[in-house]
Amino acid sequence: MATLFQGLKAITPFHVSNSKDTLFPCHRSISERKGSIFMVRSDARLSQALCTGVRKNELLITNAVATKENSTASSTSSKPGHELLLFEALREGLEEEMDRDPTVCVMGEDVGHYGGSYKVTKGLATKFGDLRVLDTPIAENSFTGMGIGAATTGLRPIVEGMNMGFLLLAFNQISNNCGMLHYTSGGQFKIPIVIRGPGGVGRQLGAEHSQRLESYFQSIPGIQMVACSTPYNAKGLMKAAIRSDNPVILFEHVLLYNLKDRIPDEEYVLSLEEAEMVRPGEHVTILTYSRMRYHVMQAAKTLVNKGYDPEVIDIRSLKPFDLYTIGNSVKKTHRVLIVEECMRTGGIGASLTAAITENFHDYLDAPIVCLSSQDVPTPYAGTLEEWTVVQPAQIVTAVEQLCQ
């Protein structure tokens, strides 16, 4: 491995700061609350049916129609930018950063000339060579530890786990080394490493290949976590994670790799700590991430037809939470529904519920509702697998009950 480290030229790490300084105070009177609502405008038309319990004398925003996707090829082609699948967007972001910074390298099982299990690194070994795109043995604890050690020397490694479930074998390295070395060294070491790979419930991949492990890693001090859901944010978050001086875990969903969208031709980098407003609304805040974003948007179309106006936020940053964006929404809608694929016990939704209750309890008019996967190993049978994951019909029912 000395050859690997010597073969790459070290430069000064580039640091991107994404911190927010403003949070909403959690203790306000009811009268103060009404005067401090942060309104988000939209150009869509107003639906005439209103949610039961919405305050009188408060202005409603004319955005009760769900945003329509461009379905025709002509409308898609008229957009600026270029069209990519999600795994191609990840690859493009990775390749741009490897071109920009010679200290960026990739390591993992079959990431070299095979191009990775989901082809995120396809062609990179040919372009950058075997020292910067390193095939490793099937030993997650070994090559993850090697990547952390490489990060302390000035490199910026991207460690690919063929499946997030396999990274449990490297949990010791990620927890005791990756998350703590900056602190335990008194700031002498930076750990600019990205750990990424597919996870989530696929289609009949079996229990061991269908795990949702976000909450496992969320509990580790010193780790940042983001989850991509579109080609646009996949590329932007990949680039931001590589440039960060903090260790970042990038969660990718196995069923979203073939999702297609247009992304800008010009370079862009997203914040690692910001949520995305997917759909502005008035009646209820729906917080979600990764694959569940699409289940929520499917449910939103039904809800709009029923007269409800949901606000949908893709939280993206799983650690830390973007309490600025979330707080603005809670102060406006006063109702919260969390939709996740993670397990109910100790999941991301549980942490998010605690954070909202602690910071914005005075703004809530109803208890927070959390829809999560069931606390069972994911069945192999397709019908049983579907029952373990939150479906759009459940989201519709939950919103109707919240707004009664």
PDB file of C-alpha atoms in Angstrom, residues 232-398:
ATOM      1  CA  TYR A 232     -29.284  15.925  -9.658  1.00  0.00           C
ATOM      2  CA  ASN A 233     -28.717  15.613  -5.938  1.00  0.00           C
ATOM      3  CA  ALA A 234     -26.726  12.387  -6.366  1.00  0.00           C
ATOM      4  CA  LYS A 235     -24.042  14.210  -8.317  1.00  0.00           C
ATOM      5  CA  GLY A 236     -24.130  17.344  -6.175  1.00  0.00           C
ATOM      6  CA  LEU A 237     -23.918  15.435  -2.911  1.00  0.00           C
ATOM      7  CA  MET A 238     -21.145  13.179  -4.235  1.00  0.00           C
ATOM      8  CA  LYS A 239     -18.998  16.191  -5.112  1.00  0.00           C
ATOM      9  CA  ALA A 240     -19.724  17.903  -1.796  1.00  0.00           C
ATOM     10  CA  ALA A 241     -18.909  14.741   0.165  1.00  0.00           C
ATOM     11  CA  ILE A 242     -15.559  14.332  -1.593  1.00  0.00           C
ATOM     12  CA  ARG A 243     -14.597  17.944  -0.905  1.00  0.00           C
ATOM     13  CA  SER A 244     -15.606  17.814   2.753  1.00  0.00           C
ATOM     14  CA  ASP A 245     -12.912  17.432   5.397  1.00  0.00           C
ATOM     15  CA  ASN A 246     -15.342  15.355   7.447  1.00  0.00           C
ATOM     16  CA  PRO A 247     -16.064  11.647   6.981  1.00  0.00           C
ATOM     17  CA  VAL A 248     -19.298  11.334   5.002  1.00  0.00           C
ATOM     18  CA  ILE A 249     -21.520   8.299   4.446  1.00  0.00           C
ATOM     19  CA  LEU A 250     -23.492   8.541   1.204  1.00  0.00           C
ATOM     20  CA  PHE A 251     -26.539   6.277   1.096  1.00  0.00           C
ATOM     21  CA  GLU A 252     -27.790   5.208  -2.331  1.00  0.00           C
ATOM     22  CA  HIS A 253     -30.969   3.191  -2.833  1.00  0.00           C
ATOM     23  CA  VAL A 254     -30.648   0.057  -4.910  1.00  0.00           C
ATOM     24  CA  LEU A 255     -33.938   0.740  -6.742  1.00  0.00           C
ATOM     25  CA  LEU A 256     -33.062   4.308  -7.761  1.00  0.00           C
ATOM     26  CA  TYR A 257     -29.912   3.668  -9.816  1.00  0.00           C
ATOM     27  CA  ASN A 258     -31.868   3.602 -13.096  1.00  0.00           C
ATOM     28  CA  LEU A 259     -33.852   6.757 -12.341  1.00  0.00           C
ATOM     29  CA  LYS A 260     -33.370   9.226 -15.211  1.00  0.00           C
ATOM     30  CA  ASP A 261     -33.402  13.026 -15.136  1.00  0.00           C
ATOM     31  CA  ARG A 262     -31.700  16.035 -16.665  1.00  0.00           C
ATOM     32  CA  ILE A 263     -28.887  17.735 -14.769  1.00  0.00           C
ATOM     33  CA  PRO A 264     -27.074  21.017 -15.540  1.00  0.00           C
ATOM     34  CA  ASP A 265     -24.090  21.076 -17.884  1.00  0.00           C
ATOM     35  CA  GLU A 266     -22.254  23.523 -15.633  1.00  0.00           C
ATOM     36  CA  GLU A 267     -20.558  22.398 -12.438  1.00  0.00           C
ATOM     37  CA  TYR A 268     -22.533  22.521  -9.204  1.00  0.00           C
ATOM     38  CA  VAL A 269     -22.001  21.345  -5.626  1.00  0.00           C
ATOM     39  CA  LEU A 270     -24.828  20.917  -3.122  1.00  0.00           C
ATOM     40  CA  SER A 271     -24.761  21.500   0.608  1.00  0.00           C
ATOM     41  CA  LEU A 272     -24.389  18.418   2.788  1.00  0.00           C
ATOM     42  CA  GLU A 273     -26.637  19.937   5.432  1.00  0.00           C
ATOM     43  CA  GLU A 274     -29.661  21.203   3.516  1.00  0.00           C
ATOM     44  CA  ALA A 275     -33.031  19.609   2.908  1.00  0.00           C
ATOM     45  CA  GLU A 276     -34.874  19.987  -0.395  1.00  0.00           C
ATOM     46  CA  MET A 277     -38.342  21.496  -0.686  1.00  0.00           C
ATOM     47  CA  VAL A 278     -39.965  19.079  -3.132  1.00  0.00           C
ATOM     48  CA  ARG A 279     -43.499  20.469  -2.991  1.00  0.00           C
ATOM     49  CA  PRO A 280     -44.695  23.539  -1.050  1.00  0.00           C
ATOM     50  CA  GLY A 281     -47.991  23.104   0.789  1.00  0.00           C
ATOM     51  CA  GLU A 282     -50.141  24.333   3.673  1.00  0.00           C
ATOM     52  CA  HIS A 283     -51.919  21.530   5.486  1.00  0.00           C
ATOM     53  CA  VAL A 284     -49.275  19.042   6.615  1.00  0.00           C
ATOM     54  CA  THR A 285     -45.497  18.664   6.458  1.00  0.00           C
ATOM     55  CA  ILE A 286     -44.342  15.322   5.045  1.00  0.00           C
ATOM     56  CA  LEU A 287     -40.670  14.579   5.737  1.00  0.00           C
ATOM     57  CA  THR A 288     -39.034  11.792   3.789  1.00  0.00           C
ATOM     58  CA  TYR A 289     -35.853  10.762   1.975  1.00  0.00           C
ATOM     59  CA  SER A 290     -34.443   8.352  -0.608  1.00  0.00           C
ATOM     60  CA  ARG A 291     -36.916   5.975  -2.297  1.00  0.00           C
ATOM     61  CA  MET A 292     -39.828   7.006  -0.075  1.00  0.00           C
ATOM     62  CA  ARG A 293     -39.760  10.417  -1.759  1.00  0.00           C
ATOM     63  CA  TYR A 294     -41.486   8.804  -4.734  1.00  0.00           C
ATOM     64  CA  HIS A 295     -44.059   6.973  -2.626  1.00  0.00           C
ATOM     65  CA  VAL A 296     -44.874  10.288  -0.969  1.00  0.00           C
ATOM     66  CA  MET A 297     -45.220  12.149  -4.269  1.00  0.00           C
ATOM     67  CA  GLN A 298     -47.483   9.398  -5.578  1.00  0.00           C
ATOM     68  CA  ALA A 299     -49.634   9.791  -2.480  1.00  0.00           C
ATOM     69  CA  ALA A 300     -49.555  13.589  -2.856  1.00  0.00           C
ATOM     70  CA  LYS A 301     -51.429  13.380  -6.161  1.00  0.00           C
ATOM     71  CA  THR A 302     -54.222  11.462  -4.473  1.00  0.00           C
ATOM     72  CA  LEU A 303     -54.255  13.870  -1.533  1.00  0.00           C
ATOM     73  CA  VAL A 304     -54.571  16.879  -3.828  1.00  0.00           C
ATOM     74  CA  ASN A 305     -57.569  15.305  -5.510  1.00  0.00           C
ATOM     75  CA  LYS A 306     -59.103  14.865  -2.063  1.00  0.00           C
ATOM     76  CA  GLY A 307     -58.581  18.557  -1.253  1.00  0.00           C
ATOM     77  CA  TYR A 308     -55.438  18.389   0.869  1.00  0.00           C
ATOM     78  CA  ASP A 309     -52.327  20.482   0.336  1.00  0.00           C
ATOM     79  CA  PRO A 310     -49.266  18.571   1.625  1.00  0.00           C
ATOM     80  CA  GLU A 311     -45.805  20.089   1.859  1.00  0.00           C
ATOM     81  CA  VAL A 312     -43.152  17.524   0.925  1.00  0.00           C
ATOM     82  CA  ILE A 313     -39.541  17.852   2.086  1.00  0.00           C
ATOM     83  CA  ASP A 314     -36.708  15.498   1.151  1.00  0.00           C
ATOM     84  CA  ILE A 315     -34.518  15.845   4.229  1.00  0.00           C
ATOM     85  CA  ARG A 316     -31.413  14.505   2.353  1.00  0.00           C
ATOM     86  CA  SER A 317     -29.110  15.245   5.297  1.00  0.00           C
ATOM     87  CA  LEU A 318     -29.646  12.412   7.770  1.00  0.00           C
ATOM     88  CA  LYS A 319     -27.023  13.826  10.114  1.00  0.00           C
ATOM     89  CA  PRO A 320     -27.257  16.647  10.977  1.00  0.00           C
ATOM     90  CA  PHE A 321     -30.925  17.387  10.275  1.00  0.00           C
ATOM     91  CA  ASP A 322     -31.749  20.656   8.512  1.00  0.00           C
ATOM     92  CA  LEU A 323     -33.858  22.054  11.343  1.00  0.00           C
ATOM     93  CA  TYR A 324     -34.017  25.451   9.629  1.00  0.00           C
ATOM     94  CA  THR A 325     -36.023  24.157   6.649  1.00  0.00           C
ATOM     95  CA  ILE A 326     -37.960  21.677   8.774  1.00  0.00           C
ATOM     96  CA  GLY A 327     -38.757  24.345  11.361  1.00  0.00           C
ATOM     97  CA  ASN A 328     -40.079  26.800   8.766  1.00  0.00           C
ATOM     98  CA  SER A 329     -42.434  24.123   7.483  1.00  0.00           C
ATOM     99  CA  VAL A 330     -43.659  23.057  10.937  1.00  0.00           C
ATOM    100  CA  LYS A 331     -44.369  26.677  11.864  1.00  0.00           C
ATOM    101  CA  LYS A 332     -46.538  26.944   8.756  1.00  0.00           C
ATOM    102  CA  THR A 333     -48.466  23.633   8.685  1.00  0.00           C
ATOM    103  CA  HIS A 334     -48.464  22.657  12.390  1.00  0.00           C
ATOM    104  CA  ARG A 335     -48.712  18.971  11.452  1.00  0.00           C
ATOM    105  CA  VAL A 336     -45.913  16.520  10.672  1.00  0.00           C
ATOM    106  CA  LEU A 337     -45.856  13.133   8.964  1.00  0.00           C
ATOM    107  CA  ILE A 338     -42.537  11.291   8.637  1.00  0.00           C
ATOM    108  CA  VAL A 339     -42.255   8.603   5.961  1.00  0.00           C
ATOM    109  CA  GLU A 340     -39.164   6.391   5.924  1.00  0.00           C
ATOM    110  CA  GLU A 341     -37.974   2.979   4.817  1.00  0.00           C
ATOM    111  CA  CYS A 342     -35.844   2.606   7.939  1.00  0.00           C
ATOM    112  CA  MET A 343     -37.077   0.427  10.793  1.00  0.00           C
ATOM    113  CA  ARG A 344     -39.515   1.922  13.283  1.00  0.00           C
ATOM    114  CA  THR A 345     -37.523   1.090  16.410  1.00  0.00           C
ATOM    115  CA  GLY A 346     -34.533   3.409  16.669  1.00  0.00           C
ATOM    116  CA  GLY A 347     -34.850   4.563  13.063  1.00  0.00           C
ATOM    117  CA  ILE A 348     -34.230   7.927  11.405  1.00  0.00           C
ATOM    118  CA  GLY A 349     -37.884   8.793  12.023  1.00  0.00           C
ATOM    119  CA  ALA A 350     -37.476   8.285  15.759  1.00  0.00           C
ATOM    120  CA  SER A 351     -34.518  10.690  15.873  1.00  0.00           C
ATOM    121  CA  LEU A 352     -36.354  13.198  13.694  1.00  0.00           C
ATOM    122  CA  THR A 353     -39.444  12.995  15.877  1.00  0.00           C
ATOM    123  CA  ALA A 354     -37.333  13.724  18.956  1.00  0.00           C
ATOM    124  CA  ALA A 355     -35.630  16.695  17.270  1.00  0.00           C
ATOM    125  CA  ILE A 356     -38.924  18.250  16.142  1.00  0.00           C
ATOM    126  CA  THR A 357     -40.567  17.700  19.529  1.00  0.00           C
ATOM    127  CA  GLU A 358     -37.620  19.265  21.322  1.00  0.00           C
ATOM    128  CA  ASN A 359     -37.369  22.325  19.074  1.00  0.00           C
ATOM    129  CA  PHE A 360     -40.873  22.965  17.708  1.00  0.00           C
ATOM    130  CA  HIS A 361     -43.335  21.393  20.142  1.00  0.00           C
ATOM    131  CA  ASP A 362     -45.232  24.662  20.659  1.00  0.00           C
ATOM    132  CA  TYR A 363     -46.031  24.857  16.952  1.00  0.00           C
ATOM    133  CA  LEU A 364     -47.625  21.401  16.675  1.00  0.00           C
ATOM    134  CA  ASP A 365     -51.407  21.054  16.602  1.00  0.00           C
ATOM    135  CA  ALA A 366     -51.317  17.254  16.457  1.00  0.00           C
ATOM    136  CA  PRO A 367     -48.923  14.480  17.492  1.00  0.00           C
ATOM    137  CA  ILE A 368     -46.168  13.651  15.008  1.00  0.00           C
ATOM    138  CA  VAL A 369     -46.978  10.558  12.960  1.00  0.00           C
ATOM    139  CA  CYS A 370     -44.180   8.312  11.696  1.00  0.00           C
ATOM    140  CA  LEU A 371     -44.652   5.649   9.029  1.00  0.00           C
ATOM    141  CA  SER A 372     -41.731   3.210   8.988  1.00  0.00           C
ATOM    142  CA  SER A 373     -40.866  -0.267   7.788  1.00  0.00           C
ATOM    143  CA  GLN A 374     -41.846  -3.099  10.055  1.00  0.00           C
ATOM    144  CA  ASP A 375     -39.334  -4.423  12.575  1.00  0.00           C
ATOM    145  CA  VAL A 376     -38.842  -7.720  10.761  1.00  0.00           C
ATOM    146  CA  PRO A 377     -36.187  -9.151   8.427  1.00  0.00           C
ATOM    147  CA  THR A 378     -37.253  -8.322   4.863  1.00  0.00           C
ATOM    148  CA  PRO A 379     -39.007 -11.385   3.396  1.00  0.00           C
ATOM    149  CA  TYR A 380     -37.905 -12.823   0.069  1.00  0.00           C
ATOM    150  CA  ALA A 381     -41.486 -13.332  -1.180  1.00  0.00           C
ATOM    151  CA  GLY A 382     -42.523 -10.291  -3.188  1.00  0.00           C
ATOM    152  CA  THR A 383     -45.973  -9.878  -1.661  1.00  0.00           C
ATOM    153  CA  LEU A 384     -44.628 -10.131   1.883  1.00  0.00           C
ATOM    154  CA  GLU A 385     -41.736  -7.793   1.050  1.00  0.00           C
ATOM    155  CA  GLU A 386     -44.229  -5.149  -0.093  1.00  0.00           C
ATOM    156  CA  TRP A 387     -46.138  -5.442   3.178  1.00  0.00           C
ATOM    157  CA  THR A 388     -43.038  -4.545   5.204  1.00  0.00           C
ATOM    158  CA  VAL A 389     -42.496  -1.212   3.400  1.00  0.00           C
ATOM    159  CA  VAL A 390     -44.690   1.905   3.607  1.00  0.00           C
ATOM    160  CA  GLN A 391     -47.033   2.179   0.612  1.00  0.00           C
ATOM    161  CA  PRO A 392     -48.724   5.307  -0.858  1.00  0.00           C
ATOM    162  CA  ALA A 393     -52.177   4.279   0.388  1.00  0.00           C
ATOM    163  CA  GLN A 394     -50.903   4.286   3.978  1.00  0.00           C
ATOM    164  CA  ILE A 395     -49.551   7.803   3.494  1.00  0.00           C
ATOM    165  CA  VAL A 396     -52.923   9.039   2.225  1.00  0.00           C
ATOM    166  CA  THR A 397     -54.715   7.511   5.210  1.00  0.00           C
ATOM    167  CA  ALA A 398     -52.223   9.008   7.667  1.00  0.00           C
TER     168      ALA A 398
END
